[in-house]
Coordinates of C-alpha atoms and ligand atoms in Angstrom, one line a residue:
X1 CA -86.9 39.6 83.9
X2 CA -88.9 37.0 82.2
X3 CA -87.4 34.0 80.3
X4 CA -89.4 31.9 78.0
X5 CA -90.8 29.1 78.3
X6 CA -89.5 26.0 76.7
X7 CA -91.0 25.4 73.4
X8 CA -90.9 21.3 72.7
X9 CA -92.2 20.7 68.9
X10 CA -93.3 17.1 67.7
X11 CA -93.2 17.0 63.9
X12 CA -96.0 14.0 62.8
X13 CA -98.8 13.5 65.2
X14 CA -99.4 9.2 64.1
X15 CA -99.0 6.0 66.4
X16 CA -96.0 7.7 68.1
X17 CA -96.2 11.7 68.0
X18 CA -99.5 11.6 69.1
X19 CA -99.3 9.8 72.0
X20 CA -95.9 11.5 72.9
X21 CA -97.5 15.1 73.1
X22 CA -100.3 13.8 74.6
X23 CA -98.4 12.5 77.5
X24 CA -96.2 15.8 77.4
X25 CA -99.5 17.8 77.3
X26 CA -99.9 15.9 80.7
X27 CA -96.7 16.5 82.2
X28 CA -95.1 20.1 81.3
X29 CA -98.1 21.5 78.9
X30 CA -101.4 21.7 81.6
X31 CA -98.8 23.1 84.2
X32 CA -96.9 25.8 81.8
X33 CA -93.4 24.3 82.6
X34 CA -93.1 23.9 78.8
X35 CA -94.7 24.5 75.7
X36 CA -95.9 21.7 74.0
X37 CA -96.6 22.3 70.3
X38 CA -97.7 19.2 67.5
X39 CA -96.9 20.1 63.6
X40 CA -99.2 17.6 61.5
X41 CA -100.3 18.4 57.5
X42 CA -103.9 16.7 58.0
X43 CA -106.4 18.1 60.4
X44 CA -107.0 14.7 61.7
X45 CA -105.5 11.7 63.0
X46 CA -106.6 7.7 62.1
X47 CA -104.3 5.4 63.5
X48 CA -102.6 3.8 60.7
X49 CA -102.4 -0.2 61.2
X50 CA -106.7 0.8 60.2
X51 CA -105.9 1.9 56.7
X52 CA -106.6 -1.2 54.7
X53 CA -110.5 -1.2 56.6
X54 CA -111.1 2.2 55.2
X55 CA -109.9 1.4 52.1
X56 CA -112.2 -1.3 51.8
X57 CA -114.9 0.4 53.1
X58 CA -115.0 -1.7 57.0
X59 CA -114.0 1.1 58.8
X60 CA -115.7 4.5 58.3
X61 CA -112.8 7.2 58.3
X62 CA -115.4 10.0 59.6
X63 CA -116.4 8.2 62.9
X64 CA -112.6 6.9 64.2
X65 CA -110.7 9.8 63.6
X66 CA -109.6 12.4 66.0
X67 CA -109.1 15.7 65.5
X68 CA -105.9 17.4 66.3
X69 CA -107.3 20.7 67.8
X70 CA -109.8 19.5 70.1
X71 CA -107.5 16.9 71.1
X72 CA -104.9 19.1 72.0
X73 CA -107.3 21.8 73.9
X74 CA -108.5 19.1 76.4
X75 CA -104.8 17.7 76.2
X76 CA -102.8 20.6 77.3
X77 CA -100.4 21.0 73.7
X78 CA -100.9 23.2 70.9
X79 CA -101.7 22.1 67.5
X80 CA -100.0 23.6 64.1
X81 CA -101.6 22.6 60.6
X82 CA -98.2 22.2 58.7
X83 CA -95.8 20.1 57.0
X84 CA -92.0 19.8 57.8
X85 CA -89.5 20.9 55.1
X86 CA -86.5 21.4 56.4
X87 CA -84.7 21.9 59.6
X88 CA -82.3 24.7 60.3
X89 CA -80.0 23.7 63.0
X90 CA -78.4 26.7 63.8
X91 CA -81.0 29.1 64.2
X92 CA -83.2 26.0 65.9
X93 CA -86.1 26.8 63.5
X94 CA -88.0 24.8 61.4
X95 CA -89.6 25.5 57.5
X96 CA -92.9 24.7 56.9
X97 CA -94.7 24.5 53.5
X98 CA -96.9 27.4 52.3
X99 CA -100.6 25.6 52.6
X100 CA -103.1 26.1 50.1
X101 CA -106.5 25.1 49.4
X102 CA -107.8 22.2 46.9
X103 CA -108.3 24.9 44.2
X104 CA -104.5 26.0 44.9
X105 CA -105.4 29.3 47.1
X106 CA -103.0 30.2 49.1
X107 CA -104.5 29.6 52.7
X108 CA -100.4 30.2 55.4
X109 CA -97.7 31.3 53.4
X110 CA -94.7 29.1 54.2
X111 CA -92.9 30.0 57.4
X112 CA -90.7 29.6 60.3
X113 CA -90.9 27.8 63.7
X114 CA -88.7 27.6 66.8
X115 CA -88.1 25.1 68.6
X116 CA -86.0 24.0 71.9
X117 CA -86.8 20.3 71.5
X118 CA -87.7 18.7 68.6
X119 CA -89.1 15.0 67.8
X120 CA -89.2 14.1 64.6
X121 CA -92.4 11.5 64.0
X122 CA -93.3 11.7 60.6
X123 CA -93.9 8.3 59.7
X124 CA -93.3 6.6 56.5
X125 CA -94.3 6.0 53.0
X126 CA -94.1 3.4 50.5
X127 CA -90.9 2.5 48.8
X128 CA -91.2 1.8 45.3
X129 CA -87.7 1.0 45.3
X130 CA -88.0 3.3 41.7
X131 CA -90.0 0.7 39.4
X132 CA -91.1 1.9 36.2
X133 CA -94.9 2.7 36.2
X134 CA -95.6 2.1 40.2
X135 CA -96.2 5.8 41.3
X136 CA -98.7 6.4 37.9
X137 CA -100.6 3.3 38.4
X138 CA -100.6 2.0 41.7
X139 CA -102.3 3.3 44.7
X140 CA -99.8 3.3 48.0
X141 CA -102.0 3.0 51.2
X142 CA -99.8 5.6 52.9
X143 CA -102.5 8.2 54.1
X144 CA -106.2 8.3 54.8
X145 CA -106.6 10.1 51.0
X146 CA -105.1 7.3 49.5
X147 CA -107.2 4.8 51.2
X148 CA -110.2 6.7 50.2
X149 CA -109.2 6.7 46.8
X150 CA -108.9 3.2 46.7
X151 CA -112.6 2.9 48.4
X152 CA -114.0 4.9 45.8
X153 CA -111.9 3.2 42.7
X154 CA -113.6 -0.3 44.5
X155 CA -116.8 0.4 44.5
X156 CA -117.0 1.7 40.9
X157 CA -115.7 -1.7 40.1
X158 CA -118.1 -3.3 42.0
X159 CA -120.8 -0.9 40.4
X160 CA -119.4 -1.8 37.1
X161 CA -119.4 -5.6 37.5
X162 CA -123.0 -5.4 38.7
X163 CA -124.5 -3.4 36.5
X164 CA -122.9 -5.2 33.5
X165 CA -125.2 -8.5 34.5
X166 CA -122.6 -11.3 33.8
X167 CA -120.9 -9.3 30.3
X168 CA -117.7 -9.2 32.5
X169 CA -116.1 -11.7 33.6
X170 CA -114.1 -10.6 37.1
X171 CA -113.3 -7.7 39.1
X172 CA -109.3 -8.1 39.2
X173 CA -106.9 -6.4 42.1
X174 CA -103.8 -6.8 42.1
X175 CA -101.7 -6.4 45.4
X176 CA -97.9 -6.4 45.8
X177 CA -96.3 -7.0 48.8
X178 CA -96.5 -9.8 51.2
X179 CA -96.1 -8.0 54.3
X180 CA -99.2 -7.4 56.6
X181 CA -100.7 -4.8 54.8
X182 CA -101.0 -6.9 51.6
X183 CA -102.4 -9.6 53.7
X184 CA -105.0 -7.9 55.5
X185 CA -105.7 -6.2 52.6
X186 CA -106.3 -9.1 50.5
X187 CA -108.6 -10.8 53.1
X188 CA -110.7 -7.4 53.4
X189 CA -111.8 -7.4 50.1
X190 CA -113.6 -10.4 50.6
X191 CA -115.5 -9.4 53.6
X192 CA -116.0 -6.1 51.3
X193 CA -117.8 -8.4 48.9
X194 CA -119.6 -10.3 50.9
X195 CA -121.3 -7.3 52.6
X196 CA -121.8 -5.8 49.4
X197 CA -123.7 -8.5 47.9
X198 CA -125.9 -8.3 50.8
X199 CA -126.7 -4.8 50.1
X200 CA -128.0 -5.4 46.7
X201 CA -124.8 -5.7 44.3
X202 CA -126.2 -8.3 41.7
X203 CA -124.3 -10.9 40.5
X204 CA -121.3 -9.5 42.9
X205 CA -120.0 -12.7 45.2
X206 CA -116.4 -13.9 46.3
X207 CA -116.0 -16.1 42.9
X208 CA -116.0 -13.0 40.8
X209 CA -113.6 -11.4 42.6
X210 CA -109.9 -12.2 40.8
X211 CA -107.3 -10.9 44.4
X212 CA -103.3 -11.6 43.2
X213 CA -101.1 -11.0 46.3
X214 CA -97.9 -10.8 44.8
X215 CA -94.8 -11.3 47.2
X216 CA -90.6 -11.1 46.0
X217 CA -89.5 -13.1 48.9
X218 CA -90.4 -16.9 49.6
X219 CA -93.3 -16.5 52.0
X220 CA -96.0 -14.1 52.5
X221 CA -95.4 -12.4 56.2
X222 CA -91.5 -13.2 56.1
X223 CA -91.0 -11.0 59.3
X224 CA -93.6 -13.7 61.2
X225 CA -92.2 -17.4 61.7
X226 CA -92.6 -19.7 58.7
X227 CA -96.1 -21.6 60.4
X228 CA -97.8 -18.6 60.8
X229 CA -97.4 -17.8 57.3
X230 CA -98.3 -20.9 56.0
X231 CA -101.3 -20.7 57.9
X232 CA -102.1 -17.0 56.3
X233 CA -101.4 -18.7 53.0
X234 CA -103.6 -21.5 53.5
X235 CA -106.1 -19.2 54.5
X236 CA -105.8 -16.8 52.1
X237 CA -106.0 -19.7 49.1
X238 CA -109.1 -21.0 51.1
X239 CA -110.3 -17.5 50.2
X240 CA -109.9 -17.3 46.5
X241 CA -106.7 -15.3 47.0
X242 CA -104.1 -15.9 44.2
X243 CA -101.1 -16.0 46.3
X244 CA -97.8 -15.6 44.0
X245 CA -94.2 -16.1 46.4
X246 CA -90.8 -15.3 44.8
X247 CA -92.5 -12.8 42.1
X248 CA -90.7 -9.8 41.2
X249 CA -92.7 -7.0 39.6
X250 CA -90.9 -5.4 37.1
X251 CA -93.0 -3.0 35.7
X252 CA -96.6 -1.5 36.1
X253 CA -99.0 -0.2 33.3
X254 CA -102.8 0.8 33.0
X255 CA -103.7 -2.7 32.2
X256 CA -101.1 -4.7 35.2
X257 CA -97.9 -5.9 36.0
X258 CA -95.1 -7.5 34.2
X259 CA -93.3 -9.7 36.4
X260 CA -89.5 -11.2 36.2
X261 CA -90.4 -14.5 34.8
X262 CA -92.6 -13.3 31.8
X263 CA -96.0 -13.4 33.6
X264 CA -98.3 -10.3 33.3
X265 CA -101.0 -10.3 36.1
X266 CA -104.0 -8.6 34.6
X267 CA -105.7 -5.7 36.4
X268 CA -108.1 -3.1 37.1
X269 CA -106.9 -1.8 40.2
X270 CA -103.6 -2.1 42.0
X271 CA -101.9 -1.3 45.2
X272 CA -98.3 -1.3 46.0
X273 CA -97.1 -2.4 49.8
X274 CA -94.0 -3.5 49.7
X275 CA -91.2 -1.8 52.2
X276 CA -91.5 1.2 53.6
X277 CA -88.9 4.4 53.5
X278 CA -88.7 8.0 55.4
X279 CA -90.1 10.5 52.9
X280 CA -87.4 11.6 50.1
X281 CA -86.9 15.4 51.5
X282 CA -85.8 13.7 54.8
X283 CA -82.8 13.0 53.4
X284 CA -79.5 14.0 55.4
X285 CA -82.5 17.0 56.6
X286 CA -81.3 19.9 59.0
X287 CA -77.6 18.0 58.5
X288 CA -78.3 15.1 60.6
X289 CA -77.3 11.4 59.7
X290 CA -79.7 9.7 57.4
X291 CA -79.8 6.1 56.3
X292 CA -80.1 4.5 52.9
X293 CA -83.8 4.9 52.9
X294 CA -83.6 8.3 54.5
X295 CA -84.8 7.0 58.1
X296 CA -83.2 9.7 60.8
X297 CA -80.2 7.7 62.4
X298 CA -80.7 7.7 66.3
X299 CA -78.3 6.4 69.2
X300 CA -80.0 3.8 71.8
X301 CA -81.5 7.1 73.8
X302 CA -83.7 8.0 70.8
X303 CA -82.0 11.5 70.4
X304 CA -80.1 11.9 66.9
X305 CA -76.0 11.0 66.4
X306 CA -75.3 14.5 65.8
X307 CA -77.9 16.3 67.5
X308 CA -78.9 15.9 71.4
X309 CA -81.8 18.3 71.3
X310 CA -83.8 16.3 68.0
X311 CA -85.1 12.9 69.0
X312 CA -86.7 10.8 66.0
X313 CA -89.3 7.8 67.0
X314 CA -90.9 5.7 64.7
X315 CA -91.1 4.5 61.1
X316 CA -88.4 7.5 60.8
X317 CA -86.3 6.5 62.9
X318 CA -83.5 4.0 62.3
X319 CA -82.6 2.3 65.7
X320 CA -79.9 -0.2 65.9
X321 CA -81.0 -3.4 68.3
X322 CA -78.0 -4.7 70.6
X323 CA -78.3 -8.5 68.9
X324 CA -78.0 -7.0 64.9
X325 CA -80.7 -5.4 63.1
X326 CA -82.9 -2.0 63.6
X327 CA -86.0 -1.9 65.1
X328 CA -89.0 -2.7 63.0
X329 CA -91.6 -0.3 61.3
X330 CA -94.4 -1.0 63.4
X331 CA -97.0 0.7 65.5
X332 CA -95.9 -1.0 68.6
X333 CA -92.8 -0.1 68.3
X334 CA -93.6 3.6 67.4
X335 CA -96.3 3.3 70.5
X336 CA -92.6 2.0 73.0
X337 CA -90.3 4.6 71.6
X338 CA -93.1 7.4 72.4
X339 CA -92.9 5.9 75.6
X340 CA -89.4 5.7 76.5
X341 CA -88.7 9.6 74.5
X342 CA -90.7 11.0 76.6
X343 CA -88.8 9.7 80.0
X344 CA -85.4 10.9 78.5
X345 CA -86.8 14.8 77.3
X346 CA -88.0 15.0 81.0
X347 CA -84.9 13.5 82.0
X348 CA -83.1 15.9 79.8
X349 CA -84.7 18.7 81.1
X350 CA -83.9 18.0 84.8
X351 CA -79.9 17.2 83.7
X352 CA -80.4 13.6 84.5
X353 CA -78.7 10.6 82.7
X354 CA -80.7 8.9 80.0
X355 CA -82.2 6.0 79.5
X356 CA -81.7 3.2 76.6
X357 CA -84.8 2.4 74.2
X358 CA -84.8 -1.5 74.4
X359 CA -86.9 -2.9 71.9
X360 CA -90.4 -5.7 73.1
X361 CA -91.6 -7.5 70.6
X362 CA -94.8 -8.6 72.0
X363 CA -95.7 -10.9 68.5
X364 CA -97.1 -9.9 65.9
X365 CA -100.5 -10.4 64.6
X366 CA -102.6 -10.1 61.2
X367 CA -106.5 -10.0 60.9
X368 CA -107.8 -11.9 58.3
X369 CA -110.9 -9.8 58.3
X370 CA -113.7 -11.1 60.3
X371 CA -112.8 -14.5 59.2
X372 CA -109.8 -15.1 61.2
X373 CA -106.6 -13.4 62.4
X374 CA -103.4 -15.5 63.2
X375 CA -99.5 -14.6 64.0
X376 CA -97.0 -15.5 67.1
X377 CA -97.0 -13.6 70.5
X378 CA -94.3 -13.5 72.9
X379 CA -95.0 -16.7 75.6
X380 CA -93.6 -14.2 78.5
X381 CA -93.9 -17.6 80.8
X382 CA -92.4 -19.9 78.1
X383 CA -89.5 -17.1 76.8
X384 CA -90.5 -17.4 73.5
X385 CA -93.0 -17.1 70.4
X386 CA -96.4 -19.2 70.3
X387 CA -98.5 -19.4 67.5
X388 CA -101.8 -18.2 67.9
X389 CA -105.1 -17.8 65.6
X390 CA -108.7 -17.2 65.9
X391 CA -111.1 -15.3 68.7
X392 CA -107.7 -15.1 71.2
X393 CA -105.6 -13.8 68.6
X394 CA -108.2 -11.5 67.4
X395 CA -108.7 -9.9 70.6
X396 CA -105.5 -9.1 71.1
X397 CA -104.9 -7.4 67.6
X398 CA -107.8 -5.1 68.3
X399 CA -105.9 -4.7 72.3
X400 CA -102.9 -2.8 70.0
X401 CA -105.3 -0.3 68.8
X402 CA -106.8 -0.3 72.5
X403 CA -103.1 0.8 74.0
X404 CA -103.2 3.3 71.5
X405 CA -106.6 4.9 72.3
X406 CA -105.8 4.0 76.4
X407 CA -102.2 6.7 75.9
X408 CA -104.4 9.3 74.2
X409 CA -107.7 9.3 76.2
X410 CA -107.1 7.4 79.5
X411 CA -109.7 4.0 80.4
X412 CA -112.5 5.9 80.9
X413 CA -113.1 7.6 77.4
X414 CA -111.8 4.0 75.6
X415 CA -114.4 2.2 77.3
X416 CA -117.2 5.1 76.3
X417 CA -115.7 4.5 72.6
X418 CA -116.1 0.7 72.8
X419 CA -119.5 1.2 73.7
X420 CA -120.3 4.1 70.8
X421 CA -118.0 1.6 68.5
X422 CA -120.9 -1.6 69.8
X423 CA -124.1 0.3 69.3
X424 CA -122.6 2.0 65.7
X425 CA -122.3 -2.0 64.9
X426 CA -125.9 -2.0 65.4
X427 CA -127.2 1.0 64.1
X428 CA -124.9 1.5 60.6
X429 CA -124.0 -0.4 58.3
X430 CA -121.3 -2.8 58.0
X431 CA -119.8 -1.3 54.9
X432 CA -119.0 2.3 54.2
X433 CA -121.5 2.3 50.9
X434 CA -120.4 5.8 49.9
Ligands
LIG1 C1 -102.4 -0.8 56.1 C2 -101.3 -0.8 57.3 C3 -101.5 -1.8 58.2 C4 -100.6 -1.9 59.3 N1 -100.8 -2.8 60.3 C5 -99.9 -2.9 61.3 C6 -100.1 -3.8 62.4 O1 -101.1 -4.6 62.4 N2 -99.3 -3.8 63.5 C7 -98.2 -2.9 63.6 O2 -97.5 -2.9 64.6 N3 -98.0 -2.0 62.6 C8 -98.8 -2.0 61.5 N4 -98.6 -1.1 60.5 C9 -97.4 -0.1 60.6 C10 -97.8 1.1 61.5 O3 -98.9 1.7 61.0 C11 -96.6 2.0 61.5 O4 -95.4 1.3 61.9 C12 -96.9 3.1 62.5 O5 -98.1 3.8 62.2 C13 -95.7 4.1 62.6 O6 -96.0 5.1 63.5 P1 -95.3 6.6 63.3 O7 -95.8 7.4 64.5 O8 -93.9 6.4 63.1 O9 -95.9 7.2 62.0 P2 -97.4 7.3 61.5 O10 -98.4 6.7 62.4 O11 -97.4 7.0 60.0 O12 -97.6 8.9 61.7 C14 -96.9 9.9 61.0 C15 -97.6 11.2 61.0 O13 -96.8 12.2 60.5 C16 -97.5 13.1 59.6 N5 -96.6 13.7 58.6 C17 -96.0 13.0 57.6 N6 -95.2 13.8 57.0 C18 -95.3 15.0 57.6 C19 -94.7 16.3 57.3 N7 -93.8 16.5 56.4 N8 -95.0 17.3 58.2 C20 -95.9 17.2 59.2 N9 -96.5 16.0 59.4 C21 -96.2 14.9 58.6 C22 -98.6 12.2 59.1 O14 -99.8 13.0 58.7 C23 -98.9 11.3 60.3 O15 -100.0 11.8 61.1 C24 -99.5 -1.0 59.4 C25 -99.3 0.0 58.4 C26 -100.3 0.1 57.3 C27 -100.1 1.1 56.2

């Protein structure tokens, strides 16, 4: 008699999901003991912290992303082009979404998947928290096609502003949310100009670029401690940023935003980054306990309240820590809890007791473009946070992405892309132009 093998599916293959069916590929995949299968809807993976670089153009999107099917040949999973719908508890199956091409052929009709295991990775998007306007005019930087678009609506600003040889006035973006994103973001654009200019943009320099960060709370980077973000404000002003704190955006139209206190911020392209929820059709999904901004509700272990066999890690996930509070949306956290589900499914497996998910904040860092990065790191010797800034500080933010591509292609393979990544800095040119 034969049985079947275990089939383990990871739903989101990002900062987490990747890295977890990498290192399941590794373990249980190469040696048939299970079948490892990943369920994205792109073909490709960019890790996501680079977003606001490819939406400025810094980062080319063709050269640093990795493709899901020739990553999962050499890495011993499967890989399944679909997006998640719903989850059928029951039966153990999943429903994914008919796919269809960009003229709206129908490509896979929707279907059915089993599953023994199940992670749920999917990520986040941005919460709009439902004000008027945001999802017609903004552009959320949620997804490598949004961050193109906003590449492409830049540069035709740019293009516009040069060719109109000083007939108008500014090139205004308007940016809301204080968090990193908005903050990198904002500092991007400046580095954006600059190269551009040397590439033959007339007329286009850092003084005729108009940048609004606009920010609800009373400090830009509230999650980082009050000097750090007093340095990125000072920074940022040094810049030419307009930095607005304790703004509340009311409203967007074509033209801007309307704020709380009466202002309207005039502009030609704007970009919303401020909080994060699960996507809407998570909601209270397959059954399972959902919070109020639809994040999958998980006990310490990482596996669901009501479900042992459906893990969730991530910006999906919502993980009460011991001293108050849930772990925070971020890439290192998503890159820990890959980590630690992966210990308790092979724990699982073997009928062995599991293991908590405890929670390392290692600092947190923003780059400032090339011109500076700054944020706090965990002093492990002094037991608690040190501010740090320039070239150390900088190295370190790029050593997050380096853990990231070290749990999905080993040392040897990193160091051959840091090498590819050195001589590209030669050979191409600084800017995405196209
Ligand atoms: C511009 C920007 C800058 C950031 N900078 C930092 C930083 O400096 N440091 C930091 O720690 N964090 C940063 N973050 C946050 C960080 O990117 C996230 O916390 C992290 O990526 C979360 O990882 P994840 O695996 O949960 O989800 P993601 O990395 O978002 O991956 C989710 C995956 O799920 C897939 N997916 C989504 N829906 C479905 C579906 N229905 N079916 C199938 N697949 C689906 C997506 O295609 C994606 O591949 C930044 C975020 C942004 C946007």
């Amino acid at each position: 008699m034969t049985t079947s093998m275990e089939k383990i599916v990871i739903i989101g293959g990002g900062a987490g999901g990747l890295e977890l069916a990498t290192q399941l590929g590794h373990k249980l995949g190469r040696s048939k003991k299970a079948e490892i299968i990943l369920v994205d809807r792109n073909h490709s993976h960019l890790w996501k912290p680079l977003l606001h670089e490819v939406a400025t153009g810094s980062m080319d999107e063709g050269i640093d992303a990795l493709s899901y099917l020739a990553h999962a040949r050499n890495h011993g999973f499967q890989f399944q082009l679909g997006s998640l719908t719903q989850i059928n508890r029951e039966n153990k199956t999943l429903h994914l979404a008919e796919i269809r091409d960009s003229n709206g052929e129908l490509l896979v009709p929707e279907r059915e998947m089993a599953y023994d295991r199940l992670v749920v990775a999917l990520g986040s998007t941005s919460n709009d928290f439902g004000t008027p306007g945001v999802k017609d005019h903004c552009i959320f930087l949620d997804n490598p096609h949004q961050a193109r678009r906003f590449h492409n609506e830049m540069l035709n600003l740019f293009l516009r502003f040069s060719a109109s040889e000083g007939s108008l006035e500014k090139v205004n973006i308007a940016i809301v949310g204080g968090g990193a994103t908005g903050v990198e973001l904002s500092a991007e654009l400046y580095n954006a100009v600059k190269q551009l200019h040397s590439y033959g943009y007339k007329g286009l320099d850092s003084s005729s670029l108009n940048v609004t960060l606009v920010e609800a709370g009373e400090r830009i980077l509230p999650a980082l401690p009050p000097r750090i973000s007093a340095a990125a404000h000072q920074e940022l002003t040094k810049l030419g940023v307009r930095v607005l704190t304790q703004t509340m955006v009311t409203s967007a139209t074509e033209e801007g935003l309307n704020t709380k206190g009466g202002e309207f911020i005039n502009a030609d392209l704007m970009v919303w980054a401020a909080g994060i929820k699960a996507p809407d059709f998570m909601k209270e999904i397959g059954g399972l306990e959902t919070n109020r901004i639809n994040q999958l509700v998980v006990k310490d272990t990482l596996q669901t309240t009501l479900d042992d066999d459906i893990y969730a890690i991530g910006d999906c996930a919502s993980c009460a820590l011991p001293s108050g509070g849930f772990v925070p949306p971020r890439a290192q956290s998503a890159h820990q809890m890959a980590s630690r589900a992966l210990e308790n499914i092979l724990a699982q497996r073997k009928g062995k007791p599991l293991k908590a998910y405890v929670y390392k904040d290692h600092g947190s860092l923003v780059s400032l473009s090339r011109f500076t990065t700054v944020g706090s790191l965990m002093g492990n010797l002094m037991r608690g946070s040190m501010m740090v800034e320039g070239r150390i500080a900088r190295f370190v933010y790029i050593s997050l992405y380096r853990m990231h591509q070290i749990a999905l292609h080993g040392y040897f393979k990193t160091g051959l892309m840091m090498l590819v990544g050195s001589l590209n800095r030669v050979l191409r040119p600084r800017l995405k132009l196209h």
